[in-house]
Tab-separated table of N, CA, C and O in Angstrom:
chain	number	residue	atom	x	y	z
I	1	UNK	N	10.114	-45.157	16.132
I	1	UNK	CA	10.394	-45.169	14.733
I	1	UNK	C	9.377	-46.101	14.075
I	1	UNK	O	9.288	-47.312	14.276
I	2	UNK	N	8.630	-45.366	13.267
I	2	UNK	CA	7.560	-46.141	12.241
I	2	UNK	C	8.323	-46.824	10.859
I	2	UNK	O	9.033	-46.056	10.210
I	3	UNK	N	8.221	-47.951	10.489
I	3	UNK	CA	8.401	-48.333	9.468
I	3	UNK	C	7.076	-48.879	8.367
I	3	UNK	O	6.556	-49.984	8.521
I	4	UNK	N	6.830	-48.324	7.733
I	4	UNK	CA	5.974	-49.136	6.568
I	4	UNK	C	6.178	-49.695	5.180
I	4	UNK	O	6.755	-49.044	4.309
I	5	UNK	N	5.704	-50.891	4.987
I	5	UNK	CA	6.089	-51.773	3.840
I	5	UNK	C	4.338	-51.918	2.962
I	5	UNK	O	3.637	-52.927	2.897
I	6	UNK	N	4.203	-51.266	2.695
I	6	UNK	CA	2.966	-50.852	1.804
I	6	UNK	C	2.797	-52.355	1.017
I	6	UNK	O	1.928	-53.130	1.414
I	7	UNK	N	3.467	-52.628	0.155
I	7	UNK	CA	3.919	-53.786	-1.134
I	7	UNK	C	3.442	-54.934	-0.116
I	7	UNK	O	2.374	-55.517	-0.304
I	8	UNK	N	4.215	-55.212	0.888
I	8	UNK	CA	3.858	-56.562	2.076
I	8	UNK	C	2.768	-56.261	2.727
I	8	UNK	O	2.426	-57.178	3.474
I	9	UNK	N	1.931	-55.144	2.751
I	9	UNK	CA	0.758	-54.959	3.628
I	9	UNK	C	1.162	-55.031	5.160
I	9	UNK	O	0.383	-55.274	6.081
I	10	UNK	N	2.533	-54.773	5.269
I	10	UNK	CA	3.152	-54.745	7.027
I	10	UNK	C	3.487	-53.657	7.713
I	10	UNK	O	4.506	-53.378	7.080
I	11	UNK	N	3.414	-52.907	8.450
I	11	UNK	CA	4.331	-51.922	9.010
I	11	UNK	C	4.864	-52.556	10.098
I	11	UNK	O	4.470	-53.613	10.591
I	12	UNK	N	5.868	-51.801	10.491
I	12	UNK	CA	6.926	-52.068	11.529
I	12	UNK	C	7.016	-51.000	12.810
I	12	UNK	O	7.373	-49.921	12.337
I	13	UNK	N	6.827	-50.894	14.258
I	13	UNK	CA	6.982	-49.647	14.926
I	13	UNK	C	8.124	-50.266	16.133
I	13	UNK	O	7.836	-51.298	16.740
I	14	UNK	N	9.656	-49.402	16.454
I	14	UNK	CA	10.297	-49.714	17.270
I	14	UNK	C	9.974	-48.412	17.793
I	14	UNK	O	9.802	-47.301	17.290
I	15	UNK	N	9.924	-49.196	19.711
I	15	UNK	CA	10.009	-47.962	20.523
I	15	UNK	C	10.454	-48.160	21.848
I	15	UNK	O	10.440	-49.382	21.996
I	16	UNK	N	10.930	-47.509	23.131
I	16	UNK	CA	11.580	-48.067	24.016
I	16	UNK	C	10.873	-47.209	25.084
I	16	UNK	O	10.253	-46.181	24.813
I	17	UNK	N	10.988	-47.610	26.051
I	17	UNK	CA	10.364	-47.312	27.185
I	17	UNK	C	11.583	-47.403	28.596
I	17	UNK	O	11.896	-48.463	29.138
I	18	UNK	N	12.059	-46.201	28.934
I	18	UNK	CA	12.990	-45.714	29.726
I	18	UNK	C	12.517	-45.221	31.356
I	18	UNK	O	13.149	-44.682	32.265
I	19	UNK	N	11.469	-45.569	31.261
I	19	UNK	CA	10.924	-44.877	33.136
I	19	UNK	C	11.106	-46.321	33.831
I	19	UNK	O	11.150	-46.323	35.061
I	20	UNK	N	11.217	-47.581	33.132
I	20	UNK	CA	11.384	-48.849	33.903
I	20	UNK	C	12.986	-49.010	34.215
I	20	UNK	O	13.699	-48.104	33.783
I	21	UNK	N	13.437	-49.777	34.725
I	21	UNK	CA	14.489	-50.160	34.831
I	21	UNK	C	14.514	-51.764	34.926
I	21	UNK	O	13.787	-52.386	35.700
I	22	UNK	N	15.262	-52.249	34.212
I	22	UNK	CA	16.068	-51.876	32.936
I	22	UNK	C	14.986	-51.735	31.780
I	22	UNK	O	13.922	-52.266	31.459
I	23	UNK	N	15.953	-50.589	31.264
I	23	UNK	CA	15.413	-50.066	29.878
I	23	UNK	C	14.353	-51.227	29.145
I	23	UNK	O	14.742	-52.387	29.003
I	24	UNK	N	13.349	-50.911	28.818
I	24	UNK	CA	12.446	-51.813	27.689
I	24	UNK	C	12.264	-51.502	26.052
I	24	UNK	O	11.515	-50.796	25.376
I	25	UNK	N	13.103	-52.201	25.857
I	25	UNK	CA	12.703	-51.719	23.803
I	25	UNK	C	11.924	-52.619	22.784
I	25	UNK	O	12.352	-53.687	22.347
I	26	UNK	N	11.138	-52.244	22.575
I	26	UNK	CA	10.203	-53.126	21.704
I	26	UNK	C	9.717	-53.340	20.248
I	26	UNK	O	9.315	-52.213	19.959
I	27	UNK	N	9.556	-53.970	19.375
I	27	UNK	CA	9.761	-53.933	17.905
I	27	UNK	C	8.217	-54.616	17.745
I	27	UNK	O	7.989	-55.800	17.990
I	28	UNK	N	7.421	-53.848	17.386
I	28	UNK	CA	5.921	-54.325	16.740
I	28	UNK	C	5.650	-54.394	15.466
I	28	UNK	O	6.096	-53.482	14.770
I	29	UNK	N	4.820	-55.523	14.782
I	29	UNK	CA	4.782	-55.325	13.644
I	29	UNK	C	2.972	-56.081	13.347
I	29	UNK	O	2.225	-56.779	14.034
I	30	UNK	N	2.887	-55.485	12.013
I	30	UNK	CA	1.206	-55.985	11.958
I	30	UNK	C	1.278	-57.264	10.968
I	30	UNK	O	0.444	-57.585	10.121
I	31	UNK	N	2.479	-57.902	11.292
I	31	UNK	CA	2.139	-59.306	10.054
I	31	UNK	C	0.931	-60.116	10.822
I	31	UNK	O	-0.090	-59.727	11.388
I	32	UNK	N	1.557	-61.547	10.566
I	32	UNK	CA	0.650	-62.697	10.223
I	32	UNK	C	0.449	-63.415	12.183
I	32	UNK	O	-0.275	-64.356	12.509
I	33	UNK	N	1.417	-62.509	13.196
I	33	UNK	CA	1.064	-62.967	14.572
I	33	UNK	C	1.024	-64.758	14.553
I	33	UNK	O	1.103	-65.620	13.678
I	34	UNK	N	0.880	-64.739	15.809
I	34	UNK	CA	0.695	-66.344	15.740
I	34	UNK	C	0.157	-66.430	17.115
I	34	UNK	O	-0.059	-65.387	17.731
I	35	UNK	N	-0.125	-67.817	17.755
I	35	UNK	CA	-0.936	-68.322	18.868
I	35	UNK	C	-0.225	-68.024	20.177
I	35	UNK	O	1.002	-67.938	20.116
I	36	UNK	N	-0.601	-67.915	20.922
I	36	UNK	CA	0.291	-67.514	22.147
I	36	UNK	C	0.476	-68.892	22.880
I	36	UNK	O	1.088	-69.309	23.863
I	37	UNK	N	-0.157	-69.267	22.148
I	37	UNK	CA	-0.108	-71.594	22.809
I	37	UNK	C	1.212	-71.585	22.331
I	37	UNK	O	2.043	-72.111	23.070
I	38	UNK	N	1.527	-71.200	21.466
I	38	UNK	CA	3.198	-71.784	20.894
I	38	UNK	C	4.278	-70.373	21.135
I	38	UNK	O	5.332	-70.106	20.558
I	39	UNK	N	3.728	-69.817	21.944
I	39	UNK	CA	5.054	-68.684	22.028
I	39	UNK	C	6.269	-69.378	22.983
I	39	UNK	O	7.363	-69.109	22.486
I	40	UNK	N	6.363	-70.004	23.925
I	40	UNK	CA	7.326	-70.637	23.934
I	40	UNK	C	8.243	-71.640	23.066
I	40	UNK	O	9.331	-72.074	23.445
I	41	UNK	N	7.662	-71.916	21.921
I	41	UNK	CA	8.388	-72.772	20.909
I	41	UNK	C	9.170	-71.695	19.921
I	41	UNK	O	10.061	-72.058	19.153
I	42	UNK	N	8.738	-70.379	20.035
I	42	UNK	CA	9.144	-69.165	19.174
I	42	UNK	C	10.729	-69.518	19.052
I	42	UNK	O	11.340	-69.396	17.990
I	43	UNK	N	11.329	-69.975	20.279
I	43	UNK	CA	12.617	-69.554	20.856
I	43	UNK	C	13.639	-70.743	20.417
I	43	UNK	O	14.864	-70.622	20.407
I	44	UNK	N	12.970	-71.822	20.085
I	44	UNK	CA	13.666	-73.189	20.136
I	44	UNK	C	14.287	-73.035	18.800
I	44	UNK	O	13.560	-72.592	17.911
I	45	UNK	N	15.858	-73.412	18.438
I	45	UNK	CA	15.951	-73.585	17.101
I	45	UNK	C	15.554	-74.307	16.545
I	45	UNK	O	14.999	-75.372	16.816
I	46	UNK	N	15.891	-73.599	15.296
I	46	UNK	CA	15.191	-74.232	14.097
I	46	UNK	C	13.855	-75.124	14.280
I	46	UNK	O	13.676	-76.226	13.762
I	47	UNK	N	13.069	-74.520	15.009
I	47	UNK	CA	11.716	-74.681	14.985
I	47	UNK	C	10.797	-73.816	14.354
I	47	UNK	O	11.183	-72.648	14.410
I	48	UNK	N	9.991	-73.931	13.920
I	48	UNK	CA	9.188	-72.742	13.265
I	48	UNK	C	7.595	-73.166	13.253
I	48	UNK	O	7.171	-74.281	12.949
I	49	UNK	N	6.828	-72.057	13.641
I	49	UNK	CA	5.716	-72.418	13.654
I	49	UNK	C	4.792	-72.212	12.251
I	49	UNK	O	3.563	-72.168	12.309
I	50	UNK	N	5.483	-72.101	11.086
I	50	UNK	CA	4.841	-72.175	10.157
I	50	UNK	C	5.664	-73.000	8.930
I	50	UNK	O	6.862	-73.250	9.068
I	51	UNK	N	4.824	-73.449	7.569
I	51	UNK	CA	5.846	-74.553	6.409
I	51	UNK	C	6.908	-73.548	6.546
I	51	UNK	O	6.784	-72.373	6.890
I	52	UNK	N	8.029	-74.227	6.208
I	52	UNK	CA	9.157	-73.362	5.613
I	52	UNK	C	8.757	-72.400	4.627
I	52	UNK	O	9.099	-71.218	4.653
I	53	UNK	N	7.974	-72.966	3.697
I	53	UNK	CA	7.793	-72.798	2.363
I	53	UNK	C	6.739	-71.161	2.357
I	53	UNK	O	6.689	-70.389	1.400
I	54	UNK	N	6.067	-71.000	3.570
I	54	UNK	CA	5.491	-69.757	3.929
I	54	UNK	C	5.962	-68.608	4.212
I	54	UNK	O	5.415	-67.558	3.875
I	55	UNK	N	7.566	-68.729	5.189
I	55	UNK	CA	8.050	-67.479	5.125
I	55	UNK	C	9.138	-68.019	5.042
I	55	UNK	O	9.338	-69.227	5.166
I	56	UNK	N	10.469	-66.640	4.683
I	56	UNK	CA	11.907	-67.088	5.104
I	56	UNK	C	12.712	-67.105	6.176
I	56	UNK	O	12.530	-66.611	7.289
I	57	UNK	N	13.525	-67.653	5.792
I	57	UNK	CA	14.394	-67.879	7.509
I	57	UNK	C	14.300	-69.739	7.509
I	57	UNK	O	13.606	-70.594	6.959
I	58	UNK	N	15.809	-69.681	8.781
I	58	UNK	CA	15.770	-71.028	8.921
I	58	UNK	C	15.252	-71.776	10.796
I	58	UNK	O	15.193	-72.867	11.363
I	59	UNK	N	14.996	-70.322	11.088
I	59	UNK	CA	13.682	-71.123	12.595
I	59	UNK	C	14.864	-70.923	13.855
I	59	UNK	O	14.632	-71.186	15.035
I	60	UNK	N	16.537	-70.256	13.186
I	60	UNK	CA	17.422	-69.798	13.981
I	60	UNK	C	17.519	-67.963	14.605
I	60	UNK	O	18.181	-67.820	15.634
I	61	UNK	N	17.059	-67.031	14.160
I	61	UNK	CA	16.858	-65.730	14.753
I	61	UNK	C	16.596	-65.723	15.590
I	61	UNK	O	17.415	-65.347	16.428
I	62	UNK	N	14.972	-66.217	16.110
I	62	UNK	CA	14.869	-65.839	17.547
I	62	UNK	C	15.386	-66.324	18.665
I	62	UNK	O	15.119	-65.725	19.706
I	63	UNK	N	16.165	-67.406	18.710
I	63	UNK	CA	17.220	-68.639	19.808
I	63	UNK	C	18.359	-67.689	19.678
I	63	UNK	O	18.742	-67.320	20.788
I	64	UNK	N	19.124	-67.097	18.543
I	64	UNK	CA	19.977	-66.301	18.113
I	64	UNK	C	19.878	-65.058	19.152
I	64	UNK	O	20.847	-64.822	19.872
I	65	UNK	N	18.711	-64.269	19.229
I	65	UNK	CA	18.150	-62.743	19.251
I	65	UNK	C	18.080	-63.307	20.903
I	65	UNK	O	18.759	-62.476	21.505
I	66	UNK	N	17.679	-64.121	21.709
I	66	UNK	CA	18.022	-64.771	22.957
I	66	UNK	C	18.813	-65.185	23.760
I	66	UNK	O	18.729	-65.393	24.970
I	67	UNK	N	19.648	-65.310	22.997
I	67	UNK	CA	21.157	-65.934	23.831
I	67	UNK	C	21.615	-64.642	23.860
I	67	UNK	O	21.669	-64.257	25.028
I	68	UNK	N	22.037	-63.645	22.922
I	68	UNK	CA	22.490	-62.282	22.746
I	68	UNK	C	21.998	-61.526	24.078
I	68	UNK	O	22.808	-61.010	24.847
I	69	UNK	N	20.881	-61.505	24.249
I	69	UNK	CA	20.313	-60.649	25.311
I	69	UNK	C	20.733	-61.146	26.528
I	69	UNK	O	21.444	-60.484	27.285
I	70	UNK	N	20.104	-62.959	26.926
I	70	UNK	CA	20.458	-63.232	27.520
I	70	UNK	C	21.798	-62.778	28.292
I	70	UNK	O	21.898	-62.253	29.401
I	71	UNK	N	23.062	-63.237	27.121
I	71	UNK	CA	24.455	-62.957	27.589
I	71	UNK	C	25.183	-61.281	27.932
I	71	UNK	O	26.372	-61.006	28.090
I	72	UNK	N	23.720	-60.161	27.974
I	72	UNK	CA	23.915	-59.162	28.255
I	72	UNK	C	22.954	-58.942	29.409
I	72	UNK	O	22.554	-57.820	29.722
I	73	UNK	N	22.665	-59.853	29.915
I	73	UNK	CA	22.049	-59.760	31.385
I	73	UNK	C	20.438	-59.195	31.150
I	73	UNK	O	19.957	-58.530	32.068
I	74	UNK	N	19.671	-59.434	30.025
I	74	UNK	CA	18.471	-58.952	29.995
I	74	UNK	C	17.132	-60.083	29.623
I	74	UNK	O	17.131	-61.198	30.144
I	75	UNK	N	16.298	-59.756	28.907
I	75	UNK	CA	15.303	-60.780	29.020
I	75	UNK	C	14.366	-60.961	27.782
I	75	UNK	O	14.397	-59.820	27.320
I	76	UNK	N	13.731	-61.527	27.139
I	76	UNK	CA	12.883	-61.073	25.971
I	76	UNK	C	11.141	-61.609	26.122
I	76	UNK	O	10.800	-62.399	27.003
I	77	UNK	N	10.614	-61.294	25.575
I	77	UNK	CA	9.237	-61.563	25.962
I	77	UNK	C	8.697	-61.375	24.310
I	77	UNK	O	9.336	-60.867	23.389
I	78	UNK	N	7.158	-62.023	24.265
I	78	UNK	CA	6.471	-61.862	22.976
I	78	UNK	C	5.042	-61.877	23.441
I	78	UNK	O	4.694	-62.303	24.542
I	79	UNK	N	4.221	-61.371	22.503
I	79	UNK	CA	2.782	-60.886	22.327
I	79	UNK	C	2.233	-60.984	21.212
I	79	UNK	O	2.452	-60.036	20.457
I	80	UNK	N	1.273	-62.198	20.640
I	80	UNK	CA	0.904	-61.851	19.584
I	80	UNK	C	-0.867	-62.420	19.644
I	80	UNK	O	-1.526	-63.109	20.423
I	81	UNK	N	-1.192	-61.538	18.089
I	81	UNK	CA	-3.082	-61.950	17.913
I	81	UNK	C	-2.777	-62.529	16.644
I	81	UNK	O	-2.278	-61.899	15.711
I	82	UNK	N	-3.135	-63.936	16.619
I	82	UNK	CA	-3.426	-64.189	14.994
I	82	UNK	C	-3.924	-63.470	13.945
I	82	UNK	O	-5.120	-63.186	13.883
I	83	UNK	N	-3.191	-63.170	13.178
I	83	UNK	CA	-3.392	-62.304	11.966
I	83	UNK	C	-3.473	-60.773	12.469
I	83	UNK	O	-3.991	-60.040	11.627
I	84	UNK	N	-3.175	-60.296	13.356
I	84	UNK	CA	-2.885	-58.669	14.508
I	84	UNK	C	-1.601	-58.765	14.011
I	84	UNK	O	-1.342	-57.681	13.488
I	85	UNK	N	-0.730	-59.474	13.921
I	85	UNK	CA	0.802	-59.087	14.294
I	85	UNK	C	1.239	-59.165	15.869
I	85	UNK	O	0.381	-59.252	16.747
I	86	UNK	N	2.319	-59.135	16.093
I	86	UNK	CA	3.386	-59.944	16.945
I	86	UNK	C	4.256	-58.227	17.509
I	86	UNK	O	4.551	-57.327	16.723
I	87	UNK	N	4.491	-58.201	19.005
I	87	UNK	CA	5.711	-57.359	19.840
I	87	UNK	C	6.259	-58.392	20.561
I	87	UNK	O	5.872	-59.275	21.327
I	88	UNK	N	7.260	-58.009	20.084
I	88	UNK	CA	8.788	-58.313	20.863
I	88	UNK	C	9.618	-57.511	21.685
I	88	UNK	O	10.257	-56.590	21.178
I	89	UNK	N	9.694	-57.810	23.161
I	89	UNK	CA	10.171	-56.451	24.097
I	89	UNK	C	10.998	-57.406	24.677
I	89	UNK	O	10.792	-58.588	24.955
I	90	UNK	N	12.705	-56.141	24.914
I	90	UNK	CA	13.861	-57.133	25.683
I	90	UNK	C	14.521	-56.204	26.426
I	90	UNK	O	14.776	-55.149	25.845
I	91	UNK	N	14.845	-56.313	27.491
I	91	UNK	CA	15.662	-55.614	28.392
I	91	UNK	C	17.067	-55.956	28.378
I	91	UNK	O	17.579	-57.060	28.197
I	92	UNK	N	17.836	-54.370	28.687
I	92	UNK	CA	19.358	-55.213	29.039
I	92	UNK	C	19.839	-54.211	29.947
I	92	UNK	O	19.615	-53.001	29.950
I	93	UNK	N	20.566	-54.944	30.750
I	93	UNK	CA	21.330	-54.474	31.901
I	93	UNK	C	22.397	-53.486	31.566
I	93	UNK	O	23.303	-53.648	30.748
I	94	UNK	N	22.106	-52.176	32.499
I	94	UNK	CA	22.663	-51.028	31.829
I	94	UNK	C	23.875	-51.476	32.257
I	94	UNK	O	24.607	-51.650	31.282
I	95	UNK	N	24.706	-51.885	33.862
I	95	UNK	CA	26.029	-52.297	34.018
I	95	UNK	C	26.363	-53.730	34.037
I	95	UNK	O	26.879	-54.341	34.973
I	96	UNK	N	25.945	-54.274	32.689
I	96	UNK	CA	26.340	-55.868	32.337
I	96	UNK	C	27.735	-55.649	31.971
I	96	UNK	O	28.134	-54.609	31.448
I	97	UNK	N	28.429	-56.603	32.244
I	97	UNK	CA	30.066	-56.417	32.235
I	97	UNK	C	30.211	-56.807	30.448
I	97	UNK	O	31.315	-56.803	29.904
């Protein structure tokens, strides 16, 4: 599924990948990306790798979007190019209780 935001200069593409096990679904987008030096800080709350004052949100989604998966037995991962835009791919366990 393609999404485009013309006005923000962003598009959005979700897509999943089913020949792996467990399932892989992934959400790409062509914003503003960031360093892969700080992709482990992505996850920490309310941390954010940019001013507040640059984008919205309070630095809680992705710790949020982690524990969720986590607590369904799967995993999340990130990929990004400065100024490329950023994928986000997470697995979940098809018989998680």
């Amino acid at each position: 599924m393609d999404v485009h935001q013309p006005a923000l200069g962003r598009a959005h593409r979700v897509f999943a990948t089913s020949s792996e096990n467990p399932s892989r679904y992934c959400v790409r987008d062509t914003g503003v990306g960031f360093d892969m030096a700080y992709a482990g800080k992505l996850i920490t709350p309310f941390h954010r790798l940019h001013r507040a004052g640059e984008f919205p949100g309070t630095g809680i989604g992705l710790a949020t979007v982690q524990r969720i998966i986590h607590r369904h037995g799967g995993d999340i991962s990130a990929e990004a190019v400065p100024g490329e835009g950023a994928m986000f791919c997470f697995t979940l366990e098809a018989s998680h209780p």
